[in-house]
Amino acid sequence: SQQGEEDPQALSIQEGENATMNCSYKTSINNLQWYRQNSGRGLVHLILIRSNEREKHSGRLRVTLDTSKKSSSLLITASRAADTASYFCATDAPNDYKLSFGAGTTVTVRA
Amino acid sequence: DAGVIQSPRHEVTEMGQEVTLRCKPISGHDYLFWYRQTMMRGLELLIYFNNNVPIDDSGMPEDRFSAKMPNASFSTLKIQPSEPRDSAVYFCASSFPDTNEQFFGPGTRLTVL
């Protein structure tokens, strides 16, 4: 079963604009991760944020985590055509190595 | 390192046939995961191993599915007999234990006719 739910399901933006997507989850987590999947490829890890962290940056990516609301957001700044992909959040529970993935947000960056 | 390697990349078979998917994890990774991805159900964890031992197979859909990891560098996922509803992309992933950052293979696209 899917723990996380991404919102929106799809997003279309112009190159150079920022893209924001959200993830909500249901139960307590240890870590929350974001992955990217290009069409026809495997998932690629982008960033991990621990449950005791509130914000994390990696290049053009910014992730926030609000454990009181059981939600996270992923911001991609100054988007490029190469950012066109599906983005998934994944959570793991304390003392459990399984990752539960959301349904993903499909991002299209128009040139 | 070449990353996680999966074979075959594409498999087309007929209902009732046995299908074997193969995975070579990244050297040194202690954990190995098998996932299935479909449009309807998204990405589902089927089974995962730690140090070649199956830890959780609760995601394996039914007895037709089995997975083995005979050594640290090789795992198989077998479907016998295959059915059309098994058509999906099957991913293998591996990770170190301290981060749980998973590295995915390119996947095997399985079509059962």
mmCIF file of C-alpha atoms in Angstrom:
data_model
loop_
_atom_site.group_PDB
_atom_site.id
_atom_site.type_symbol
_atom_site.label_atom_id
_atom_site.label_comp_id
_atom_site.label_asym_id
_atom_site.label_seq_id
_atom_site.Cartn_x
_atom_site.Cartn_y
_atom_site.Cartn_z
ATOM 1 C CA SER A 1 0.000 0.000 0.000
ATOM 2 C CA GLN A 2 1.165 3.555 -0.646
ATOM 3 C CA GLN A 3 2.058 5.601 2.391
ATOM 4 C CA GLY A 4 2.753 8.872 0.639
ATOM 5 C CA GLU A 5 0.511 10.864 -1.640
ATOM 6 C CA GLU A 6 1.964 13.501 -3.925
ATOM 7 C CA ASP A 7 0.162 16.625 -4.978
ATOM 8 C CA PRO A 8 -0.341 17.701 -7.693
ATOM 9 C CA GLN A 9 -0.460 14.595 -9.881
ATOM 10 C CA ALA A 10 0.892 16.597 -12.795
ATOM 11 C CA LEU A 11 2.604 19.940 -13.213
ATOM 12 C CA SER A 12 3.539 21.867 -16.352
ATOM 13 C CA ILE A 13 5.833 24.870 -16.116
ATOM 14 C CA GLN A 14 7.992 27.085 -18.292
ATOM 15 C CA GLU A 15 11.758 26.693 -18.264
ATOM 16 C CA GLY A 16 13.250 28.925 -15.611
ATOM 17 C CA GLU A 17 10.205 28.794 -13.344
ATOM 18 C CA ASN A 18 10.134 27.047 -9.998
ATOM 19 C CA ALA A 19 8.302 23.762 -9.467
ATOM 20 C CA THR A 20 6.791 22.822 -6.123
ATOM 21 C CA MET A 21 5.262 19.493 -5.245
ATOM 22 C CA ASN A 22 3.969 18.150 -1.969
ATOM 23 C CA CYS A 23 3.877 14.811 -0.240
ATOM 24 C CA SER A 24 1.614 13.768 2.607
ATOM 25 C CA TYR A 25 1.990 10.576 4.608
ATOM 26 C CA LYS A 26 -0.015 8.787 7.254
ATOM 27 C CA THR A 27 2.202 7.198 9.893
ATOM 28 C CA SER A 28 5.347 8.125 11.812
ATOM 29 C CA ILE A 29 8.504 8.101 9.763
ATOM 30 C CA ASN A 30 12.232 7.767 10.243
ATOM 31 C CA ASN A 31 13.291 9.386 6.980
ATOM 32 C CA LEU A 32 11.632 10.871 3.927
ATOM 33 C CA GLN A 33 13.302 10.691 0.544
ATOM 34 C CA TRP A 34 12.618 12.132 -2.882
ATOM 35 C CA TYR A 35 13.375 10.255 -6.078
ATOM 36 C CA ARG A 36 13.210 11.191 -9.751
ATOM 37 C CA GLN A 37 12.241 8.856 -12.580
ATOM 38 C CA ASN A 38 12.822 9.758 -16.179
ATOM 39 C CA SER A 39 10.628 8.028 -18.728
ATOM 40 C CA GLY A 40 11.654 4.400 -19.204
ATOM 41 C CA ARG A 41 14.340 4.543 -16.525
ATOM 42 C CA GLY A 42 14.853 3.477 -12.937
ATOM 43 C CA LEU A 43 14.430 5.816 -9.997
ATOM 44 C CA VAL A 44 17.274 8.083 -8.968
ATOM 45 C CA HIS A 45 17.715 9.259 -5.400
ATOM 46 C CA LEU A 46 17.611 13.050 -5.023
ATOM 47 C CA ILE A 47 17.621 13.899 -1.353
ATOM 48 C CA LEU A 48 16.931 12.430 2.074
ATOM 49 C CA ILE A 49 15.591 14.354 5.058
ATOM 50 C CA ARG A 50 15.492 12.847 8.523
ATOM 51 C CA SER A 51 12.483 13.162 10.812
ATOM 52 C CA ASN A 52 14.369 15.547 13.102
ATOM 53 C CA GLU A 53 15.257 17.892 10.233
ATOM 54 C CA ARG A 54 13.014 20.641 8.883
ATOM 55 C CA GLU A 55 14.749 21.758 5.730
ATOM 56 C CA LYS A 56 17.470 20.536 3.429
ATOM 57 C CA HIS A 57 19.096 21.865 0.276
ATOM 58 C CA SER A 58 20.934 20.177 -2.544
ATOM 59 C CA GLY A 59 21.830 22.293 -5.546
ATOM 60 C CA ARG A 60 18.572 23.580 -7.032
ATOM 61 C CA LEU A 61 16.504 21.354 -4.744
ATOM 62 C CA ARG A 62 14.958 22.411 -1.470
ATOM 63 C CA VAL A 63 13.038 19.979 0.711
ATOM 64 C CA THR A 64 11.007 20.799 3.774
ATOM 65 C CA LEU A 65 9.479 18.443 6.292
ATOM 66 C CA ASP A 66 6.687 19.159 8.745
ATOM 67 C CA THR A 67 6.196 16.097 10.928
ATOM 68 C CA SER A 68 3.291 17.700 12.800
ATOM 69 C CA LYS A 69 1.375 17.901 9.526
ATOM 70 C CA LYS A 70 2.910 14.719 8.138
ATOM 71 C CA SER A 71 3.897 16.497 4.971
ATOM 72 C CA SER A 72 6.917 17.396 2.878
ATOM 73 C CA SER A 73 7.527 19.626 -0.094
ATOM 74 C CA LEU A 74 10.089 19.526 -2.879
ATOM 75 C CA LEU A 75 11.018 22.759 -4.621
ATOM 76 C CA ILE A 76 13.021 22.758 -7.834
ATOM 77 C CA THR A 77 14.294 26.234 -8.618
ATOM 78 C CA ALA A 78 15.108 27.617 -12.082
ATOM 79 C CA SER A 79 13.754 24.526 -13.813
ATOM 80 C CA ARG A 80 15.326 23.119 -16.961
ATOM 81 C CA ALA A 81 13.985 20.867 -19.690
ATOM 82 C CA ALA A 82 16.088 18.063 -18.203
ATOM 83 C CA ASP A 83 13.988 18.269 -15.013
ATOM 84 C CA THR A 84 11.062 16.782 -16.933
ATOM 85 C CA ALA A 85 10.371 13.559 -15.027
ATOM 86 C CA SER A 86 8.172 11.962 -12.389
ATOM 87 C CA TYR A 87 9.039 12.725 -8.789
ATOM 88 C CA PHE A 88 8.256 10.371 -5.928
ATOM 89 C CA CYS A 89 8.420 10.720 -2.188
ATOM 90 C CA ALA A 90 9.262 7.656 -0.133
ATOM 91 C CA THR A 91 9.113 7.096 3.601
ATOM 92 C CA ASP A 92 10.479 4.520 5.966
ATOM 93 C CA ALA A 93 9.246 3.869 9.468
ATOM 94 C CA PRO A 94 11.400 3.569 12.578
ATOM 95 C CA ASN A 95 13.146 0.185 12.734
ATOM 96 C CA ASP A 96 11.900 -0.726 9.276
ATOM 97 C CA TYR A 97 13.912 -0.689 6.084
ATOM 98 C CA LYS A 98 10.968 -0.817 3.710
ATOM 99 C CA LEU A 99 10.300 2.277 1.634
ATOM 100 C CA SER A 100 6.718 3.198 0.842
ATOM 101 C CA PHE A 101 6.416 5.249 -2.328
ATOM 102 C CA GLY A 102 3.716 7.697 -3.313
ATOM 103 C CA ALA A 103 2.048 7.747 -6.708
ATOM 104 C CA GLY A 104 4.323 10.511 -7.968
ATOM 105 C CA THR A 105 4.077 13.956 -9.538
ATOM 106 C CA THR A 106 4.737 14.205 -13.257
ATOM 107 C CA VAL A 107 6.581 17.420 -14.057
ATOM 108 C CA THR A 108 6.842 18.771 -17.586
ATOM 109 C CA VAL A 109 9.194 21.684 -18.206
ATOM 110 C CA ARG A 110 8.408 23.526 -21.454
ATOM 111 C CA ALA A 111 11.244 25.145 -23.342
ATOM 112 C CA ASP B 1 30.918 0.858 -10.359
ATOM 113 C CA ALA B 2 28.370 0.015 -13.061
ATOM 114 C CA GLY B 3 25.422 0.468 -10.758
ATOM 115 C CA VAL B 4 22.653 -2.075 -10.255
ATOM 116 C CA ILE B 5 22.449 -4.384 -13.236
ATOM 117 C CA GLN B 6 19.256 -6.112 -14.303
ATOM 118 C CA SER B 7 18.604 -8.619 -17.044
ATOM 119 C CA PRO B 8 16.850 -9.011 -19.313
ATOM 120 C CA ARG B 9 15.737 -5.446 -20.019
ATOM 121 C CA HIS B 10 12.672 -6.648 -21.866
ATOM 122 C CA GLU B 11 10.869 -9.960 -21.665
ATOM 123 C CA VAL B 12 7.854 -11.044 -23.655
ATOM 124 C CA THR B 13 6.382 -14.399 -22.803
ATOM 125 C CA GLU B 14 3.183 -16.337 -23.038
ATOM 126 C CA MET B 15 0.831 -17.072 -20.198
ATOM 127 C CA GLY B 16 1.867 -20.137 -18.263
ATOM 128 C CA GLN B 17 5.567 -19.826 -18.987
ATOM 129 C CA GLU B 18 8.224 -19.462 -16.313
ATOM 130 C CA VAL B 19 9.965 -16.092 -16.127
ATOM 131 C CA THR B 20 13.251 -15.409 -14.333
ATOM 132 C CA LEU B 21 14.485 -11.893 -13.718
ATOM 133 C CA ARG B 22 18.056 -11.282 -12.596
ATOM 134 C CA CYS B 23 19.767 -8.614 -10.560
ATOM 135 C CA LYS B 24 23.337 -7.786 -9.629
ATOM 136 C CA PRO B 25 23.461 -5.220 -6.795
ATOM 137 C CA ILE B 26 26.164 -2.657 -6.226
ATOM 138 C CA SER B 27 29.193 -4.234 -4.610
ATOM 139 C CA GLY B 28 29.209 -3.727 -0.853
ATOM 140 C CA HIS B 29 25.503 -3.003 -0.507
ATOM 141 C CA ASP B 30 23.920 -5.131 2.209
ATOM 142 C CA TYR B 31 20.295 -4.656 1.211
ATOM 143 C CA LEU B 32 18.535 -5.726 -1.971
ATOM 144 C CA PHE B 33 14.949 -4.874 -2.917
ATOM 145 C CA TRP B 34 12.585 -6.075 -5.630
ATOM 146 C CA TYR B 35 9.804 -3.720 -6.758
ATOM 147 C CA ARG B 36 7.026 -3.879 -9.300
ATOM 148 C CA GLN B 37 5.673 -0.766 -11.048
ATOM 149 C CA THR B 38 2.356 -0.519 -12.870
ATOM 150 C CA MET B 39 0.168 2.410 -13.816
ATOM 151 C CA MET B 40 -2.662 1.107 -11.659
ATOM 152 C CA ARG B 41 -0.783 0.247 -8.485
ATOM 153 C CA GLY B 42 2.312 2.418 -8.699
ATOM 154 C CA LEU B 43 5.576 1.197 -7.190
ATOM 155 C CA GLU B 44 5.160 -1.798 -4.884
ATOM 156 C CA LEU B 45 7.822 -3.467 -2.773
ATOM 157 C CA LEU B 46 7.728 -7.218 -3.324
ATOM 158 C CA ILE B 47 10.552 -8.481 -1.112
ATOM 159 C CA TYR B 48 13.824 -7.363 0.385
ATOM 160 C CA PHE B 49 16.984 -9.100 1.555
ATOM 161 C CA ASN B 50 19.645 -8.218 4.097
ATOM 162 C CA ASN B 51 22.978 -10.006 3.769
ATOM 163 C CA ASN B 52 21.345 -12.492 1.359
ATOM 164 C CA VAL B 53 18.576 -13.381 3.826
ATOM 165 C CA PRO B 54 14.932 -12.554 2.963
ATOM 166 C CA ILE B 55 13.637 -10.137 5.592
ATOM 167 C CA ASP B 56 10.150 -9.245 4.396
ATOM 168 C CA ASP B 57 8.256 -10.948 1.580
ATOM 169 C CA SER B 58 4.825 -9.657 2.527
ATOM 170 C CA GLY B 59 4.569 -7.841 -0.805
ATOM 171 C CA MET B 60 4.943 -10.966 -2.905
ATOM 172 C CA PRO B 61 1.525 -11.242 -4.539
ATOM 173 C CA GLU B 62 1.109 -15.006 -4.476
ATOM 174 C CA ASP B 63 2.885 -18.338 -4.458
ATOM 175 C CA ARG B 64 3.649 -18.027 -8.143
ATOM 176 C CA PHE B 65 6.332 -15.506 -7.191
ATOM 177 C CA SER B 66 9.596 -16.519 -5.559
ATOM 178 C CA ALA B 67 12.908 -14.744 -4.984
ATOM 179 C CA LYS B 68 16.359 -15.955 -4.054
ATOM 180 C CA MET B 69 19.691 -14.421 -3.247
ATOM 181 C CA PRO B 70 22.302 -17.192 -3.331
ATOM 182 C CA ASN B 71 25.197 -14.761 -2.786
ATOM 183 C CA ALA B 72 25.913 -11.094 -2.234
ATOM 184 C CA SER B 73 26.217 -10.316 -5.929
ATOM 185 C CA PHE B 74 23.181 -12.032 -7.432
ATOM 186 C CA SER B 75 19.443 -12.292 -6.953
ATOM 187 C CA THR B 76 16.585 -13.729 -8.984
ATOM 188 C CA LEU B 77 12.853 -13.144 -9.064
ATOM 189 C CA LYS B 78 10.909 -15.997 -10.588
ATOM 190 C CA ILE B 79 7.299 -16.136 -11.708
ATOM 191 C CA GLN B 80 5.894 -19.586 -12.415
ATOM 192 C CA PRO B 81 3.431 -19.802 -14.080
ATOM 193 C CA SER B 82 3.195 -16.276 -15.443
ATOM 194 C CA GLU B 83 -0.135 -14.556 -16.068
ATOM 195 C CA PRO B 84 -1.072 -11.456 -18.113
ATOM 196 C CA ARG B 85 -1.686 -9.476 -14.915
ATOM 197 C CA ASP B 86 1.987 -9.905 -14.041
ATOM 198 C CA SER B 87 2.863 -7.534 -16.880
ATOM 199 C CA ALA B 88 4.777 -4.649 -15.308
ATOM 200 C CA VAL B 89 8.217 -3.139 -14.924
ATOM 201 C CA TYR B 90 10.229 -4.930 -12.253
ATOM 202 C CA PHE B 91 12.992 -3.015 -10.521
ATOM 203 C CA CYS B 92 15.818 -4.197 -8.353
ATOM 204 C CA ALA B 93 17.468 -1.770 -5.936
ATOM 205 C CA SER B 94 20.278 -2.004 -3.414
ATOM 206 C CA SER B 95 21.505 0.122 -0.528
ATOM 207 C CA PHE B 96 23.935 0.502 2.319
ATOM 208 C CA PRO B 97 22.283 0.073 5.730
ATOM 209 C CA ASP B 98 23.286 3.398 7.233
ATOM 210 C CA THR B 99 21.451 5.689 4.806
ATOM 211 C CA ASN B 100 18.696 3.593 3.185
ATOM 212 C CA GLU B 101 19.345 5.592 0.029
ATOM 213 C CA GLN B 102 18.367 3.079 -2.622
ATOM 214 C CA PHE B 103 20.044 2.712 -5.987
ATOM 215 C CA PHE B 104 17.736 1.382 -8.664
ATOM 216 C CA GLY B 105 18.509 -0.698 -11.687
ATOM 217 C CA PRO B 106 17.074 0.159 -15.115
ATOM 218 C CA GLY B 107 14.242 -2.323 -14.699
ATOM 219 C CA THR B 108 12.888 -5.275 -16.646
ATOM 220 C CA ARG B 109 9.760 -4.637 -18.670
ATOM 221 C CA LEU B 110 7.747 -7.851 -18.576
ATOM 222 C CA THR B 111 4.880 -8.502 -20.959
ATOM 223 C CA VAL B 112 2.852 -11.668 -20.519
ATOM 224 C CA LEU B 113 0.592 -12.427 -23.463
#
